[in-house]
XYZ file of C-alpha atoms in Angstrom:
780
model
C -28.111 12.312 9.220
C -25.507 12.891 11.890
C -23.539 16.029 12.537
C -20.526 16.987 14.622
C -21.336 19.642 17.152
C -22.349 20.572 20.698
C -25.891 20.700 21.964
C -26.741 23.982 23.683
C -28.665 23.573 26.937
C -30.659 26.020 29.038
C -28.842 29.134 30.201
C -26.330 28.857 27.359
C -24.122 26.285 29.095
C -21.752 24.296 26.889
C -20.593 20.732 27.014
C -16.963 20.333 28.116
C -15.931 18.835 24.742
C -17.430 18.207 21.316
C -19.305 15.001 20.651
C -21.367 13.363 17.941
C -25.076 14.112 18.359
C -28.204 13.343 16.382
C -30.311 16.092 14.876
C -33.307 13.803 14.464
C -35.720 12.440 17.025
C -35.251 8.886 18.382
C -38.444 7.702 16.681
C -37.077 8.995 13.349
C -33.889 6.997 13.888
C -36.050 3.930 14.545
C -37.930 4.546 11.303
C -34.684 4.941 9.411
C -33.480 1.612 10.790
C -36.498 -0.109 9.259
C -35.914 1.586 5.925
C -32.277 0.521 5.920
C -33.236 -3.044 6.706
C -35.619 -3.133 3.763
C -32.978 -1.833 1.361
C -30.196 -4.005 2.712
C -28.174 -6.061 0.278
C -28.093 -9.781 0.903
C -24.809 -11.106 2.249
C -23.159 -13.212 -0.451
C -21.283 -16.161 1.018
C -18.644 -18.156 -0.834
C -18.747 -21.966 -0.740
C -17.746 -23.024 2.770
C -18.074 -19.497 4.211
C -19.940 -19.167 7.519
C -21.407 -16.126 9.231
C -19.892 -15.619 12.696
C -21.370 -12.380 14.070
C -23.160 -9.243 12.928
C -24.326 -5.836 14.095
C -27.121 -3.637 12.739
C -27.519 0.141 12.597
C -23.811 0.695 11.973
C -22.788 3.939 10.288
C -19.911 3.644 7.825
C -18.291 7.050 7.606
C -17.197 8.768 4.441
C -13.702 10.168 4.957
C -14.568 13.839 5.254
C -13.371 16.704 7.384
C -15.907 18.589 9.459
C -19.129 16.677 8.745
C -19.224 13.027 9.748
C -21.407 11.791 6.905
C -21.936 8.147 6.159
C -24.169 5.244 5.220
C -26.277 3.121 7.542
C -26.030 -0.614 7.224
C -25.036 -3.897 8.792
C -21.497 -4.917 9.762
C -20.844 -8.659 9.584
C -17.897 -10.942 10.226
C -17.517 -14.355 8.604
C -14.684 -16.864 8.670
C -13.479 -15.276 5.412
C -14.104 -11.541 5.613
C -15.484 -8.487 7.338
C -18.263 -6.954 5.239
C -20.414 -3.862 5.436
C -23.858 -4.098 3.821
C -25.182 -0.638 3.084
C -28.322 0.569 1.346
C -26.331 1.994 -1.602
C -24.559 -1.246 -2.559
C -27.183 -2.070 -5.170
C -26.420 1.162 -6.990
C -22.737 0.280 -7.072
C -23.522 -3.159 -8.482
C -25.388 -1.606 -11.396
C -22.498 0.693 -12.290
C -20.820 -1.040 -15.198
C -17.921 1.379 -15.183
C -16.535 0.070 -11.924
C -13.533 -2.267 -11.864
C -15.015 -5.042 -9.747
C -13.511 -8.034 -8.033
C -15.951 -10.972 -8.006
C -14.540 -12.338 -4.745
C -13.955 -9.177 -2.701
C -16.433 -6.290 -2.774
C -15.694 -2.622 -2.240
C -16.790 -2.859 1.405
C -15.262 -6.288 2.079
C -12.052 -6.923 4.009
C -10.597 -10.417 4.116
C -9.487 -11.375 7.606
C -5.901 -11.717 6.376
C -5.973 -8.176 4.978
C -6.575 -6.548 8.367
C -3.451 -4.777 9.590
C -4.469 -2.851 12.726
C -7.742 -2.253 14.577
C -8.381 0.934 16.536
C -11.196 2.054 18.801
C -12.263 5.579 19.611
C -13.073 6.220 23.267
C -14.143 9.781 24.139
C -12.465 11.121 20.980
C -9.216 9.246 21.752
C -7.912 6.609 19.328
C -6.480 3.449 20.888
C -5.220 0.149 19.485
C -7.565 -2.768 20.168
C -6.352 -6.260 21.020
C -7.271 -9.137 23.311
C -10.252 -9.007 25.663
C -11.815 -5.571 26.106
C -13.290 -4.221 29.329
C -14.869 -1.272 27.549
C -16.104 -1.186 23.984
C -15.504 1.723 21.604
C -18.066 4.042 20.110
C -16.146 4.049 16.837
C -14.169 1.299 15.087
C -11.279 2.049 12.688
C -9.745 -0.725 10.573
C -6.437 -0.258 8.740
C -5.958 -2.775 5.928
C -2.800 -4.208 4.393
C -3.936 -2.946 0.995
C -3.971 0.525 2.673
C -7.738 0.998 2.844
C -9.082 2.661 5.992
C -12.622 1.974 7.264
C -14.472 3.989 9.904
C -17.569 2.547 11.584
C -19.723 4.389 14.132
C -21.220 2.024 16.712
C -22.982 4.646 18.818
C -26.441 3.716 17.540
C -25.843 -0.032 17.629
C -27.220 -2.200 20.439
C -24.689 -2.786 23.194
C -24.785 -6.582 22.916
C -24.249 -6.411 19.165
C -21.301 -4.035 19.636
C -19.667 -6.492 22.034
C -20.175 -9.419 19.670
C -18.970 -7.715 16.493
C -15.947 -5.985 18.052
C -14.839 -9.075 19.979
C -15.420 -11.256 16.928
C -13.403 -9.046 14.603
C -10.509 -8.774 17.066
C -10.418 -12.518 17.699
C -10.687 -13.689 14.099
C -8.141 -11.213 12.750
C -5.532 -11.176 15.521
C -5.600 -14.516 17.333
C -2.970 -17.076 16.237
C -4.318 -19.673 13.817
C -3.493 -23.201 12.788
C -2.732 -23.844 9.143
C -5.587 -26.341 8.816
C -8.024 -23.707 10.110
C -7.453 -21.346 7.180
C -10.515 -20.581 5.069
C -8.491 -21.827 2.109
C -9.338 -25.432 3.039
C -12.990 -24.787 3.874
C -13.447 -23.183 0.478
C -11.577 -25.936 -1.380
C -13.601 -28.683 0.322
C -16.946 -26.965 -0.319
C -16.135 -26.037 -3.916
C -15.404 -29.603 -5.055
C -18.668 -29.846 -6.978
C -18.433 -26.404 -8.545
C -17.396 -25.893 -12.140
C -13.671 -26.420 -12.366
C -11.466 -23.799 -13.949
C -8.129 -24.221 -15.620
C -5.702 -24.068 -12.656
C -2.613 -23.525 -14.770
C -3.934 -20.991 -17.249
C -0.864 -21.758 -19.425
C 1.468 -20.717 -16.604
C 4.392 -23.099 -16.065
C 4.013 -24.343 -12.490
C 7.422 -26.101 -12.178
C 5.898 -28.955 -10.210
C 7.037 -31.627 -12.683
C 10.406 -32.666 -14.057
C 9.105 -31.888 -17.546
C 8.566 -28.221 -16.625
C 12.187 -27.812 -15.542
C 13.473 -29.565 -18.656
C 11.328 -27.233 -20.780
C 12.822 -24.193 -19.044
C 16.341 -25.516 -19.596
C 15.624 -25.951 -23.292
C 14.041 -22.500 -23.550
C 17.108 -20.802 -22.101
C 19.643 -23.100 -23.814
C 20.951 -24.207 -20.425
C 20.634 -27.956 -20.924
C 24.250 -28.276 -22.106
C 25.746 -27.424 -18.714
C 22.873 -28.133 -16.338
C 20.495 -31.005 -15.616
C 17.111 -31.407 -13.974
C 17.124 -33.941 -11.127
C 14.417 -35.820 -9.254
C 16.507 -36.862 -6.264
C 14.152 -34.921 -3.942
C 10.972 -36.680 -5.058
C 8.861 -37.243 -1.970
C 11.074 -34.613 -0.271
C 13.527 -37.306 0.825
C 16.530 -34.958 0.722
C 15.113 -31.653 1.935
C 11.630 -30.380 2.779
C 12.719 -26.849 1.970
C 13.524 -27.600 -1.696
C 11.017 -28.454 -4.450
C 10.631 -32.040 -5.606
C 12.523 -31.191 -8.810
C 15.259 -28.656 -9.470
C 18.291 -28.034 -11.684
C 21.986 -28.365 -10.783
C 25.295 -28.280 -12.702
C 25.766 -31.418 -14.807
C 29.136 -32.426 -13.253
C 27.684 -32.394 -9.744
C 27.272 -35.972 -8.394
C 23.725 -36.646 -7.170
C 25.004 -38.224 -3.951
C 26.382 -34.811 -2.943
C 22.871 -33.329 -2.999
C 21.789 -35.150 0.144
C 24.903 -34.663 2.277
C 23.773 -31.503 4.084
C 20.013 -31.605 3.385
C 20.259 -29.441 0.302
C 22.451 -26.758 1.883
C 25.580 -25.785 0.002
C 24.162 -26.954 -3.346
C 24.325 -24.498 -6.295
C 20.778 -24.396 -7.696
C 20.263 -23.153 -11.238
C 17.975 -20.144 -11.749
C 18.464 -19.055 -15.368
C 20.900 -19.167 -18.292
C 21.977 -16.146 -20.330
C 22.228 -16.202 -24.144
C 26.040 -16.288 -23.887
C 26.003 -19.468 -21.803
C 26.543 -17.845 -18.395
C 24.154 -18.801 -15.620
C 22.600 -17.334 -12.512
C 22.812 -19.702 -9.530
C 21.788 -19.564 -5.875
C 22.936 -21.440 -2.807
C 21.783 -21.678 0.799
C 24.512 -21.473 3.410
C 25.504 -24.439 5.529
C 24.104 -24.343 9.091
C 26.247 -22.279 11.473
C 25.745 -24.345 14.598
C 28.254 -25.321 17.222
C 30.228 -28.154 15.730
C 33.482 -29.967 16.227
C 36.550 -29.391 14.115
C 35.992 -32.600 12.183
C 32.543 -31.546 10.944
C 33.798 -28.064 10.172
C 36.622 -29.490 8.082
C 34.162 -31.804 6.328
C 31.953 -28.856 5.391
C 34.954 -26.901 4.123
C 36.085 -29.796 1.937
C 32.555 -30.208 0.629
C 32.261 -26.530 -0.334
C 35.710 -26.584 -1.939
C 34.599 -29.484 -4.106
C 31.381 -27.721 -5.062
C 33.253 -24.551 -5.929
C 35.727 -26.394 -8.138
C 32.811 -27.963 -9.974
C 31.321 -24.611 -11.006
C 34.493 -22.475 -11.082
C 36.890 -23.767 -13.753
C 38.843 -20.831 -15.200
C 39.245 -19.783 -17.886
C 36.201 -21.715 -19.154
C 33.858 -21.206 -16.194
C 34.319 -18.218 -13.876
C 31.995 -17.679 -10.933
C 31.423 -14.503 -8.980
C 29.746 -14.917 -5.584
C 27.288 -12.387 -4.133
C 26.662 -12.872 -0.422
C 23.275 -11.219 0.061
C 23.202 -12.012 3.774
C 26.184 -9.816 4.622
C 26.699 -7.369 1.745
C 23.156 -6.308 1.050
C 19.898 -5.405 2.779
C 18.686 -7.146 5.888
C 15.112 -8.316 6.288
C 14.827 -6.026 9.297
C 15.775 -3.057 7.103
C 12.955 -3.905 4.711
C 10.342 -4.352 7.410
C 11.308 -1.182 9.271
C 11.268 0.896 6.087
C 7.873 -0.379 4.956
C 6.338 0.091 8.411
C 7.235 3.786 8.210
C 6.366 4.097 4.533
C 2.834 2.692 4.762
C 1.891 5.185 7.467
C 2.061 7.929 4.824
C -0.987 6.402 3.132
C -3.096 5.141 6.034
C -4.962 8.453 6.227
C -7.991 8.724 8.504
C -9.440 11.923 7.001
C -8.748 14.937 4.808
C -7.413 17.007 7.677
C -4.742 14.429 8.420
C -3.811 14.334 4.736
C -3.234 18.068 4.528
C -1.509 18.240 7.916
C 1.095 15.728 6.718
C 1.415 17.354 3.317
C 3.876 19.920 4.595
C 6.166 17.103 5.802
C 5.712 14.874 2.758
C 9.295 14.891 1.498
C 10.959 14.447 4.866
C 8.582 11.631 5.850
C 9.080 9.933 2.515
C 12.843 10.143 2.779
C 12.993 9.083 6.420
C 11.132 5.868 5.603
C 14.015 4.796 3.269
C 11.587 2.689 1.194
C 12.506 4.348 -2.112
C 16.186 3.976 -1.300
C 15.699 0.256 -0.622
C 14.019 -0.093 -4.028
C 16.950 1.712 -5.644
C 19.451 -0.572 -3.916
C 17.602 -3.674 -5.101
C 17.548 -2.430 -8.695
C 21.218 -1.457 -8.489
C 22.171 -4.908 -7.211
C 20.242 -6.529 -10.050
C 22.025 -4.303 -12.595
C 25.413 -5.233 -11.113
C 24.630 -8.929 -11.530
C 23.293 -8.306 -15.027
C 26.568 -6.605 -15.921
C 28.539 -9.648 -14.740
C 26.401 -12.004 -16.812
C 26.064 -9.854 -19.934
C 29.308 -7.905 -20.163
C 31.866 -9.944 -18.206
C 30.584 -13.409 -19.221
C 30.723 -14.638 -15.635
C 28.455 -17.022 -13.764
C 26.958 -15.456 -10.644
C 26.258 -17.399 -7.459
C 23.863 -15.761 -4.983
C 24.370 -16.739 -1.345
C 21.845 -16.428 1.481
C 21.061 -18.286 4.667
C 18.083 -20.164 3.177
C 18.191 -18.733 -0.362
C 14.471 -18.014 -0.097
C 14.151 -14.266 0.461
C 16.674 -11.895 -1.092
C 17.810 -14.594 -3.525
C 14.246 -14.811 -4.851
C 14.065 -11.030 -5.119
C 17.380 -10.421 -6.889
C 17.270 -13.437 -9.207
C 13.745 -12.516 -10.332
C 14.710 -8.911 -11.041
C 17.713 -10.025 -13.096
C 15.488 -12.251 -15.227
C 12.906 -9.510 -15.755
C 15.702 -7.208 -16.968
C 17.433 -9.774 -19.192
C 14.705 -12.115 -20.433
C 11.841 -10.588 -22.478
C 9.796 -13.744 -21.906
C 9.552 -12.743 -18.234
C 7.993 -9.459 -19.315
C 4.975 -11.238 -20.779
C 2.177 -12.069 -18.400
C 2.531 -15.845 -18.760
C 6.315 -15.546 -18.494
C 6.095 -13.358 -15.405
C 3.688 -15.740 -13.692
C 5.966 -18.665 -14.533
C 8.880 -16.686 -13.083
C 7.002 -16.180 -9.795
C 6.202 -19.887 -9.709
C 9.829 -20.875 -10.329
C 11.701 -18.400 -8.122
C 9.194 -17.717 -5.325
C 6.749 -20.600 -4.986
C 9.124 -23.451 -5.854
C 12.035 -21.417 -4.494
C 10.583 -21.875 -1.020
C 9.737 -18.275 -0.122
C 7.891 -18.418 3.205
C 4.713 -16.582 2.212
C 2.841 -17.920 5.213
C 5.386 -16.371 7.601
C 6.400 -13.305 5.582
C 2.743 -12.241 5.194
C 1.965 -13.351 8.774
C -1.160 -15.170 7.623
C -1.321 -17.272 10.788
C -0.653 -14.315 13.124
C 1.861 -16.401 15.039
C 4.888 -14.098 14.908
C 5.093 -10.461 13.869
C 8.885 -10.787 13.807
C 8.734 -13.018 10.712
C 6.543 -10.584 8.753
C 8.572 -8.899 5.987
C 7.102 -7.634 2.680
C 9.814 -9.115 0.436
C 7.418 -10.065 -2.363
C 5.752 -6.649 -2.260
C 9.219 -5.091 -2.554
C 9.798 -7.209 -5.668
C 6.508 -6.043 -7.194
C 7.431 -2.430 -6.416
C 10.777 -2.886 -8.174
C 9.034 -4.398 -11.199
C 6.599 -1.481 -11.185
C 9.559 0.916 -11.501
C 10.552 -0.920 -14.700
C 6.973 -0.964 -15.991
C 6.651 2.744 -15.259
C 9.906 3.634 -17.020
C 9.523 1.242 -20.009
C 5.781 0.646 -20.592
C 6.019 -0.808 -24.140
C 8.342 -3.579 -22.919
C 5.704 -5.251 -20.725
C 2.721 -7.337 -21.721
C 0.991 -6.483 -18.430
C -0.022 -3.216 -16.768
C 0.519 -1.670 -13.375
C -3.081 -2.661 -12.613
C -1.993 -6.284 -12.979
C 0.770 -5.736 -10.416
C -1.656 -3.979 -8.072
C -4.270 -6.745 -8.094
C -1.485 -9.316 -7.738
C -0.351 -7.550 -4.567
C -3.968 -7.556 -3.331
C -4.211 -11.293 -3.996
C -1.619 -11.938 -1.282
C -4.458 -11.624 1.244
C -7.279 -13.580 -0.478
C -7.340 -17.047 1.123
C -9.129 -18.937 -1.626
C -5.894 -19.192 -3.626
C -3.143 -21.516 -2.467
C -0.363 -19.626 -4.285
C 0.637 -17.332 -1.406
C -0.492 -19.347 1.624
C 2.309 -21.888 2.111
C 5.954 -21.729 3.146
C 7.130 -24.418 0.741
C 5.917 -26.910 -1.863
C 6.393 -29.664 0.728
C 4.026 -27.961 3.146
C 1.365 -27.663 0.455
C 1.754 -31.264 -0.734
C 1.719 -32.541 2.837
C -1.590 -30.801 3.562
C -2.965 -32.193 0.303
C -2.016 -35.746 1.274
C -3.611 -35.393 4.709
C -6.843 -34.083 3.224
C -6.944 -36.955 0.767
C -6.734 -39.402 3.662
C -9.787 -37.842 5.342
C -11.857 -37.078 2.215
C -12.976 -39.120 -0.745
C -11.555 -36.563 -3.197
C -8.335 -34.523 -3.061
C -8.696 -30.810 -2.384
C -8.968 -28.621 -5.463
C -6.717 -25.746 -4.389
C -7.008 -22.788 -6.727
C -4.069 -20.831 -8.076
C -4.145 -17.062 -8.311
C -3.150 -17.218 -11.981
C -6.680 -18.061 -13.056
C -7.835 -14.454 -13.166
C -11.351 -15.425 -14.247
C -12.062 -16.309 -10.609
C -11.640 -12.666 -9.611
C -12.508 -10.681 -12.732
C -14.906 -10.729 -15.646
C -13.342 -10.751 -19.145
C -13.984 -7.021 -19.524
C -12.106 -6.249 -16.324
C -9.289 -8.623 -17.266
C -8.570 -6.459 -20.298
C -7.216 -3.858 -17.889
C -4.502 -6.332 -16.891
C -3.156 -6.417 -20.465
C -1.042 -3.599 -21.848
C -2.521 -2.428 -25.189
C 0.724 -0.572 -25.948
C 2.930 -3.627 -25.523
C 5.440 -3.852 -28.380
C 5.150 -7.468 -29.414
C 8.224 -9.231 -30.657
C 8.423 -9.239 -34.479
C 8.602 -12.614 -36.122
C 12.084 -13.085 -37.567
C 13.827 -15.734 -39.580
C 16.098 -18.123 -37.715
C 19.150 -16.393 -39.116
C 17.997 -13.107 -37.591
C 17.207 -14.387 -34.115
C 20.713 -14.288 -32.669
C 20.302 -14.299 -28.893
C 16.497 -14.402 -28.989
C 15.615 -18.024 -28.361
C 11.865 -18.176 -28.090
C 8.713 -17.046 -29.794
C 6.991 -13.863 -28.807
C 3.620 -13.788 -27.042
C 0.678 -15.016 -29.038
C -2.942 -13.989 -29.180
C -3.067 -10.335 -30.173
C -1.357 -10.362 -33.538
C 1.052 -7.579 -32.705
C -1.068 -4.882 -34.337
C -0.092 -2.294 -31.774
C 3.637 -2.699 -32.232
C 3.568 -1.570 -35.862
C 1.895 1.688 -34.963
C 3.939 2.273 -31.862
C 6.969 2.592 -34.112
C 5.424 5.696 -35.663
C 6.116 7.607 -32.461
C 9.672 8.469 -31.355
C 10.795 6.186 -28.533
C 11.861 9.105 -26.390
C 8.475 10.776 -26.821
C 6.421 7.736 -25.941
C 8.661 6.861 -23.005
C 8.365 10.374 -21.581
C 4.637 10.604 -22.247
C 3.821 7.311 -20.613
C 6.084 7.681 -17.623
C 5.499 11.282 -16.683
C 1.826 11.631 -17.542
C 0.125 15.002 -17.530
C 1.002 17.998 -15.398
C 0.285 17.457 -11.728
C -2.203 19.884 -10.162
C -1.581 21.585 -6.854
C -3.085 18.836 -4.691
C -1.114 15.982 -6.266
C 1.887 14.986 -4.183
C 5.272 14.671 -5.818
C 5.965 10.946 -6.105
C 9.757 11.016 -6.043
C 12.400 12.904 -4.119
C 13.398 15.945 -6.225
C 17.151 16.283 -6.010
C 18.748 16.439 -9.390
C 17.555 16.153 -12.923
C 18.379 12.944 -14.727
C 19.803 13.077 -18.223
C 16.939 11.125 -19.745
C 14.057 12.951 -18.106
C 14.610 16.708 -18.100
C 12.728 18.611 -15.469
C 10.000 16.343 -14.200
C 7.597 17.050 -11.375
C 6.104 20.390 -10.438
C 9.154 22.527 -9.635
C 9.872 25.702 -11.584
C 13.258 27.222 -12.307
C 12.544 30.057 -9.891
C 12.326 27.582 -7.005
C 15.427 25.540 -7.811
C 17.634 27.427 -5.368
C 14.943 27.129 -2.682
C 14.762 23.374 -3.146
C 18.522 23.019 -2.907
C 18.622 25.036 0.309
C 15.738 23.056 1.747
C 16.562 19.545 0.700
C 20.096 19.414 -0.614
C 21.797 18.340 2.589
C 19.022 16.181 3.940
C 18.478 13.663 1.161
C 21.742 13.748 -0.703
C 22.370 10.158 0.379
C 19.640 8.973 -1.984
C 21.565 10.071 -5.049
C 24.018 7.493 -6.223
C 27.101 9.457 -7.232
C 29.513 8.267 -9.881
C 32.207 7.781 -7.260
C 30.131 5.108 -5.522
C 29.799 2.952 -8.599
C 32.718 0.938 -9.788
C 33.992 1.664 -13.272
C 32.619 -1.438 -14.981
C 29.146 -0.868 -13.634
C 29.094 2.820 -14.542
C 30.358 2.154 -18.044
C 27.798 -0.623 -18.578
C 24.959 1.460 -17.109
C 25.747 4.650 -19.050
C 26.397 2.785 -22.283
C 23.011 1.080 -22.209
C 21.097 4.280 -21.453
C 22.881 6.135 -24.257
C 21.408 3.798 -26.899
C 17.847 3.366 -28.226
C 15.804 0.953 -26.151
C 15.255 -2.545 -27.512
C 12.061 -3.612 -25.811
C 12.821 -7.280 -26.539
C 16.388 -7.192 -25.341
C 18.191 -6.121 -22.208
C 16.179 -3.642 -20.131
C 17.748 -1.482 -17.412
C 15.995 0.995 -15.132
C 17.118 4.481 -14.234
C 18.162 4.393 -10.581
C 19.001 8.035 -9.879
C 17.051 9.453 -6.938
C 14.237 11.285 -8.784
C 13.674 8.318 -11.118
C 12.576 6.025 -8.272
C 8.949 6.936 -7.666
C 6.064 6.065 -5.404
C 3.756 3.423 -6.856
C 0.798 5.788 -6.848
C -1.874 3.390 -8.047
C -1.287 0.998 -5.175
C -0.462 3.373 -2.354
C -2.656 6.406 -3.133
C -5.724 4.838 -4.759
C -7.933 5.106 -1.664
C -7.112 8.771 -0.935
C -9.498 11.121 -2.806
C -7.216 14.118 -2.297
C -4.442 12.408 -4.272
C -6.508 11.906 -7.408
C -6.475 13.885 -10.632
C -9.768 13.790 -12.493
C -9.166 13.752 -16.219
C -5.409 13.584 -15.790
C -2.512 11.356 -14.909
C -1.093 8.416 -16.781
C -4.465 6.794 -17.552
C -5.550 9.882 -19.477
C -2.226 9.945 -21.341
C -2.616 6.329 -22.436
C -6.207 7.019 -23.485
C -5.137 9.918 -25.702
C -2.307 7.881 -27.187
C -4.684 5.054 -28.031
C -7.041 7.501 -29.721
C -4.176 8.817 -31.850
C -3.083 5.314 -32.790
C -6.655 4.354 -33.682
C -6.881 7.310 -36.039
C -3.576 6.362 -37.655
C -4.829 2.838 -38.289
C -8.046 4.105 -39.827
C -6.060 6.214 -42.223
C -3.821 3.260 -43.010
C -6.869 1.103 -43.678
C -8.056 3.609 -46.262
C -4.646 3.662 -47.912
C -4.407 -0.118 -48.008
C -8.093 -0.433 -48.956
C -8.461 -3.125 -46.353
C -11.946 -4.340 -45.418
C -13.184 -2.420 -42.407
C -14.473 -5.616 -40.842
C -11.017 -6.444 -39.510
C -11.767 -4.223 -36.559
C -10.376 -1.019 -35.201
C -7.163 -0.761 -33.273
C -8.925 -0.287 -29.967
C -11.119 -3.365 -30.354
C -8.966 -5.116 -27.775
C -8.300 -2.075 -25.607
C -10.663 -1.617 -22.658
C -13.633 0.603 -23.432
C -13.149 2.083 -19.975
C -10.071 3.889 -21.306
C -12.201 5.960 -23.664
C -13.168 9.433 -22.502
C -10.094 10.538 -20.607
C -11.959 13.432 -18.971
C -13.836 10.904 -16.787
C -10.744 9.016 -15.716
C -8.902 9.441 -12.458
C -5.117 9.404 -12.269
C -5.560 6.303 -10.095
C -7.796 4.503 -12.609
C -9.304 1.908 -12.483
C -9.560 1.945 -8.680
C -10.811 5.535 -8.497
C -12.879 6.172 -11.591
C -15.274 8.923 -10.508
C -14.188 9.971 -7.044
C -15.052 13.386 -5.737
C -12.673 16.272 -6.332
C -11.434 17.624 -2.990
C -12.273 21.235 -2.342
C -9.020 22.272 -0.716
C -6.857 25.370 -0.995
C -3.878 25.398 -3.327
C -1.571 25.696 -0.353
C -2.530 23.908 2.877
C -3.126 26.401 5.646
C -2.037 24.090 8.440
C 1.384 25.177 9.574
C 1.703 27.774 6.801
C 1.721 30.813 9.038
C 4.514 29.347 11.089
C 6.824 29.307 8.093
C 9.317 32.103 7.782
C 11.506 33.373 4.979
C 13.796 31.262 2.833
C 16.610 31.104 5.368
C 14.197 29.958 8.077
C 12.753 27.335 5.762
C 16.163 25.838 5.085
C 16.755 25.374 8.811
C 13.575 23.392 9.420
C 14.043 19.645 9.344
C 10.519 18.500 8.680
C 8.750 21.357 6.907
C 8.460 21.737 3.189
C 5.844 23.720 1.316
C 4.147 21.774 -1.479
C 4.503 24.262 -4.329
C 2.243 23.621 -7.314
C 3.084 23.708 -10.965
C 1.519 26.908 -12.245
């Protein structure tokens, strides 16, 4: 075992600075190396995966404070992942309670998931890139899923250190060609493996039939038509082969400016109004004749879709009147640093600045602005009966984000798992969102990297968190979907457009006897066993009741099938306000749990959340009132129609199969704890949090059903209520607040109030003057 300390020499002299030393003899270290080798777990390679380099006798540190404890093992790098093989991996494999991914292990990092690599030289942390003249004694890897790995290379052979460090840097940071992605190696090698259902009932929108089905589902076929003019991508490589446009629009107009300036249909509301999007015409230097031609073209397009009083269109220019991509990237770059914690000391040192750091990142405010924009558009469609046309330079970033949020709020089908996956296919994949560039998979330009899709998932999580019974899927589903952005065996998030994907497929078919079988992320059986997949389904989802045609009104499609809706009948036994509060707020947060929203004012629907007591209200106002007041959206900022629509909806009981609006006041927008805090042991609550709340609620509902079975004298063989709920949710005392990613993590032994910086704090007046210091007061 290794310890952190200073070796005392003769005469009591001391080393000039602390260093890592061994408390065992060299021959004992050699013996331990042999023992580790014998216990080592075999490296599991996927089809087409090749080992590139490896290093033995590597110590993977546990994130602790004073004692640098860890596990010996081997560090390897393949063309798919970085993996650590330790002697305790076999024990983890036998633990059936773990939520396992079949593709990526706990100590695996896909090459695309690596964010930054650091080396430690003489206790100094430096960023590693390019060719190194000196190699570090410690390697730190920050991942895009916010994991942090520490590897000690002090006891590794020098040649192996050079190979593994150089290999990791090269294969994670060097620019790549699209054809060199592991995606194609895996697809080519897996041709003879058992095929899975690539669609998994998700509508892929890669055929004309899919678009016609969606038009029929939303009753939009009266005013809009699906066209195939772009088959073979003859008109525009940016657009899908098939899409929907207004019926009066002549097809010859579609090819005039390579698909620019064409109103593309996204979705139709029950009242006949539609959500449209349009990419702007190129703003290049041009002569007056071309400029006049473009103006006449746009005037004609506008007259086609704007025909008052029958058809009224409101335009929303997202390029000029909304967020910029740079705003999003800058905010997330600051925000993610709050969770890339190297050790416990760093966690507690930043705890005193938690609120100011969270606010200065502006990430929560960006989420609020996105939700607010979606509500504004929803109000135009629902209340004002207006068509809405979204404008953006390429209509492939913010248009995808806003149009998807509007559909999640207005269309209950999009709140089922199949509906949500079909929505992502329609608006993001076929909508031409540049996943390859926005996720920087090829490492060719950091300037193009912007987490637009992650922002969308965070916005959806806010809705899931506030209205759990309205969604067929869980926050765990959203979390693993965000992780899947960086797993290059799925083609879903590794192309910039459908044309790019089809073009690669055609080229591979020319060089191979069989076409490549590119997997889609929607087949969850590739990543998870059936037991683990149950955690992606929401057992408290209120399924749509089956009604007669005369009762359907605006509801135009059948509810989700498969579970029989047994939960929905019992969910009605609990008051909506109680269940909403219980599921969104969870249990009381202990002293070490960070507040996950900015505590400014109390919202009308959620009285007094968080861990602040009445006695500290005046202290909070003095400390934070001036600094983060901009995050609260005052009534004066909202126009009258929006405020009336927003307040009116929130004053009524929630219809989980109707319109769904989020609360957007400052404290209601929270940090997505499961995704951002799951790897930090200090942020966990053992036996508490939302997972424990759901577990208790399920137990209550199970008991109610048992009693009902006795009353109805039903045969007991029909099964208990929790037959379909994950068994892992039983026994809430064993659950972590960040379940299922942190089931049985250690409980940090830290003081109630962090001592770092505490003595420097003065009285209340001094506290109010400090810009970046706030004491994390617990709920006692």
